[in-house]
PDB file of C-alpha atoms in Angstrom:
ATOM      1  CA  UNK A  10      36.765  17.225  37.000  1.00  0.00           C
ATOM      2  CA  UNK A  11      35.627  16.691  33.141  1.00  0.00           C
ATOM      3  CA  UNK A  12      37.143  14.862  30.380  1.00  0.00           C
ATOM      4  CA  UNK A  13      36.364  14.008  27.143  1.00  0.00           C
ATOM      5  CA  UNK A  14      35.763  16.108  23.658  1.00  0.00           C
ATOM      6  CA  UNK A  15      32.288  16.944  22.677  1.00  0.00           C
ATOM      7  CA  UNK A  16      32.539  15.404  19.300  1.00  0.00           C
ATOM      8  CA  UNK A  17      33.688  11.878  18.401  1.00  0.00           C
ATOM      9  CA  UNK A  18      33.591  10.326  14.650  1.00  0.00           C
ATOM     10  CA  UNK A  19      33.592   6.474  14.622  1.00  0.00           C
ATOM     11  CA  UNK A  20      33.955   5.980  10.339  1.00  0.00           C
ATOM     12  CA  UNK A  21      34.496   2.389  10.078  1.00  0.00           C
ATOM     13  CA  UNK A  22      31.195   0.630  11.515  1.00  0.00           C
ATOM     14  CA  UNK A  23      30.031  -2.528  10.466  1.00  0.00           C
ATOM     15  CA  UNK A  24      28.002  -5.255  12.270  1.00  0.00           C
ATOM     16  CA  UNK A  25      29.574  -8.567  11.383  1.00  0.00           C
ATOM     17  CA  UNK A  26      27.937 -11.941  10.989  1.00  0.00           C
ATOM     18  CA  UNK A  27      27.467 -13.965  14.073  1.00  0.00           C
ATOM     19  CA  UNK A  28      30.020 -16.684  12.667  1.00  0.00           C
ATOM     20  CA  UNK A  29      30.455 -20.204  14.054  1.00  0.00           C
ATOM     21  CA  UNK A  30      33.256 -19.317  16.496  1.00  0.00           C
ATOM     22  CA  UNK A  31      32.674 -18.844  20.457  1.00  0.00           C
ATOM     23  CA  UNK A  32      32.547 -15.288  20.275  1.00  0.00           C
ATOM     24  CA  UNK A  33      29.360 -13.941  18.430  1.00  0.00           C
ATOM     25  CA  UNK A  34      29.940 -10.926  16.027  1.00  0.00           C
ATOM     26  CA  UNK A  35      29.090  -7.820  17.576  1.00  0.00           C
ATOM     27  CA  UNK A  36      29.881  -3.999  17.989  1.00  0.00           C
ATOM     28  CA  UNK A  37      28.853  -1.276  20.378  1.00  0.00           C
ATOM     29  CA  UNK A  38      29.577   2.220  21.311  1.00  0.00           C
ATOM     30  CA  UNK A  39      31.139   2.767  24.559  1.00  0.00           C
ATOM     31  CA  UNK A  40      30.745   6.217  26.166  1.00  0.00           C
ATOM     32  CA  UNK A  41      32.212   7.738  29.544  1.00  0.00           C
ATOM     33  CA  UNK A  42      31.064  10.485  31.160  1.00  0.00           C
ATOM     34  CA  UNK A  43      33.770  11.533  34.050  1.00  0.00           C
ATOM     35  CA  UNK A  44      31.482  14.933  34.696  1.00  0.00           C
ATOM     36  CA  UNK A  45      29.493  15.912  37.216  1.00  0.00           C
ATOM     37  CA  UNK A  46      26.207  16.480  34.767  1.00  0.00           C
ATOM     38  CA  UNK A  47      24.210  13.866  32.812  1.00  0.00           C
ATOM     39  CA  UNK A  48      25.517  13.865  29.082  1.00  0.00           C
ATOM     40  CA  UNK A  49      22.954  14.091  26.587  1.00  0.00           C
ATOM     41  CA  UNK A  50      24.107  12.775  23.334  1.00  0.00           C
ATOM     42  CA  UNK A  51      23.039  12.776  19.836  1.00  0.00           C
ATOM     43  CA  UNK A  52      24.019   9.863  17.707  1.00  0.00           C
ATOM     44  CA  UNK A  53      23.778  10.038  13.700  1.00  0.00           C
ATOM     45  CA  UNK A  54      24.413   7.460  11.433  1.00  0.00           C
ATOM     46  CA  UNK A  55      25.770   8.245   8.103  1.00  0.00           C
ATOM     47  CA  UNK A  56      25.542   5.376   5.437  1.00  0.00           C
ATOM     48  CA  UNK A  57      26.873   4.543   1.823  1.00  0.00           C
ATOM     49  CA  UNK A  58      23.426   4.660   0.193  1.00  0.00           C
ATOM     50  CA  UNK A  59      20.659   5.948   2.272  1.00  0.00           C
ATOM     51  CA  UNK A  60      20.193   9.745   4.142  1.00  0.00           C
ATOM     52  CA  UNK A  61      21.606   9.664   7.633  1.00  0.00           C
ATOM     53  CA  UNK A  62      19.880   8.989  10.803  1.00  0.00           C
ATOM     54  CA  UNK A  63      20.369  10.502  14.370  1.00  0.00           C
ATOM     55  CA  UNK A  64      18.845   9.635  17.945  1.00  0.00           C
ATOM     56  CA  UNK A  65      19.245  10.492  21.547  1.00  0.00           C
ATOM     57  CA  UNK A  66      20.736   8.666  24.248  1.00  0.00           C
ATOM     58  CA  UNK A  67      22.250   9.796  27.778  1.00  0.00           C
ATOM     59  CA  UNK A  68      24.922   8.820  29.961  1.00  0.00           C
ATOM     60  CA  UNK A  69      24.572   9.736  33.957  1.00  0.00           C
ATOM     61  CA  UNK A  70      27.183  11.691  35.128  1.00  0.00           C
ATOM     62  CA  UNK A  71      30.783   9.785  36.291  1.00  0.00           C
ATOM     63  CA  UNK A  72      29.356   6.625  34.439  1.00  0.00           C
ATOM     64  CA  UNK A  73      30.119   4.342  31.756  1.00  0.00           C
ATOM     65  CA  UNK A  74      27.491   3.105  29.123  1.00  0.00           C
ATOM     66  CA  UNK A  75      27.581   0.582  26.161  1.00  0.00           C
ATOM     67  CA  UNK A  76      25.514   0.806  23.584  1.00  0.00           C
ATOM     68  CA  UNK A  77      25.361  -2.365  21.397  1.00  0.00           C
ATOM     69  CA  UNK A  78      24.169  -1.438  17.794  1.00  0.00           C
ATOM     70  CA  UNK A  79      22.639  -5.012  16.849  1.00  0.00           C
ATOM     71  CA  UNK A  80      20.375  -4.258  20.174  1.00  0.00           C
ATOM     72  CA  UNK A  81      17.183  -2.463  19.943  1.00  0.00           C
ATOM     73  CA  UNK A  82      16.785  -1.271  23.566  1.00  0.00           C
ATOM     74  CA  UNK A  83      20.347   0.467  22.301  1.00  0.00           C
ATOM     75  CA  UNK A  84      19.625   1.724  18.853  1.00  0.00           C
ATOM     76  CA  UNK A  85      15.823   1.494  18.967  1.00  0.00           C
ATOM     77  CA  UNK A  86      14.668   1.585  15.111  1.00  0.00           C
ATOM     78  CA  UNK A  87      18.148   2.381  13.917  1.00  0.00           C
ATOM     79  CA  UNK A  88      19.802  -1.186  15.236  1.00  0.00           C
ATOM     80  CA  UNK A  89      22.753  -2.111  12.829  1.00  0.00           C
ATOM     81  CA  UNK A  90      22.046  -4.628   9.819  1.00  0.00           C
ATOM     82  CA  UNK A  91      24.835  -7.312   9.105  1.00  0.00           C
ATOM     83  CA  UNK A  92      27.540  -6.275   6.790  1.00  0.00           C
ATOM     84  CA  UNK A  93      25.890  -2.776   6.427  1.00  0.00           C
ATOM     85  CA  UNK A  94      29.237  -0.327   5.921  1.00  0.00           C
ATOM     86  CA  UNK A  95      28.313   3.248   8.379  1.00  0.00           C
ATOM     87  CA  UNK A  96      29.510   5.986  10.433  1.00  0.00           C
ATOM     88  CA  UNK A  97      28.634   6.969  13.718  1.00  0.00           C
ATOM     89  CA  UNK A  98      28.617  11.003  14.940  1.00  0.00           C
ATOM     90  CA  UNK A  99      28.460  11.235  18.642  1.00  0.00           C
ATOM     91  CA  UNK A 100      27.724  14.774  19.859  1.00  0.00           C
ATOM     92  CA  UNK A 101      27.534  15.676  23.299  1.00  0.00           C
ATOM     93  CA  UNK A 102      26.681  18.603  25.550  1.00  0.00           C
ATOM     94  CA  UNK A 103      29.072  18.290  27.881  1.00  0.00           C
ATOM     95  CA  UNK A 104      32.907  16.299  27.263  1.00  0.00           C
ATOM     96  CA  UNK A 105      32.490  12.493  26.873  1.00  0.00           C
ATOM     97  CA  UNK A 106      35.389   9.934  25.983  1.00  0.00           C
ATOM     98  CA  UNK A 107      34.206   7.821  23.367  1.00  0.00           C
ATOM     99  CA  UNK A 108      35.350   4.464  21.822  1.00  0.00           C
ATOM    100  CA  UNK A 109      34.099   1.811  19.432  1.00  0.00           C
ATOM    101  CA  UNK A 110      34.449  -2.067  19.510  1.00  0.00           C
ATOM    102  CA  UNK A 111      33.823  -4.790  17.576  1.00  0.00           C
ATOM    103  CA  UNK A 112      33.946  -8.479  17.694  1.00  0.00           C
ATOM    104  CA  UNK A 113      34.640 -10.096  14.721  1.00  0.00           C
ATOM    105  CA  UNK A 114      33.910 -13.633  14.537  1.00  0.00           C
ATOM    106  CA  UNK A 115      35.204 -14.413  10.847  1.00  0.00           C
ATOM    107  CA  UNK A 116      38.911 -13.982  11.903  1.00  0.00           C
ATOM    108  CA  UNK A 117      38.127 -14.664  15.627  1.00  0.00           C
ATOM    109  CA  UNK A 118      39.091 -10.974  16.967  1.00  0.00           C
ATOM    110  CA  UNK A 119      38.290  -8.152  19.053  1.00  0.00           C
ATOM    111  CA  UNK A 120      39.014  -4.953  18.993  1.00  0.00           C
ATOM    112  CA  UNK A 121      38.553  -1.259  19.998  1.00  0.00           C
ATOM    113  CA  UNK A 122      39.344   1.725  18.546  1.00  0.00           C
ATOM    114  CA  UNK A 123      38.972   5.759  19.804  1.00  0.00           C
ATOM    115  CA  UNK A 124      37.508   7.845  17.387  1.00  0.00           C
ATOM    116  CA  UNK A 125      38.914  11.304  15.760  1.00  0.00           C
ATOM    117  CA  UNK A 126      37.360  13.971  18.298  1.00  0.00           C
ATOM    118  CA  UNK A 127      37.015  17.909  18.908  1.00  0.00           C
TER     119      UNK A 127
END
């Protein structure tokens, strides 16, 4: 059985600076595909002061994938810049479950949040 939704929106993304704490600042998008086919996911980044950009990624059947926004291997030329405000829109061809996570070293906190989905 496949769980999830095809569209997810995360309105509050911002790569925090590294900080002085033992946990380095970072953020990630976690996508879970419980179905029996590969999920092809279009990720669109919406910014406060520049045009949106999009790229494709995939999540194998019955797998989870963690994409770190500050790692080029995951986000390519759209790797997040420190303290840049943006939003993420995920559009999948099959239902998936998605979540955003941020390690915030300025307050020594780690939190995750589900996005808005349809």
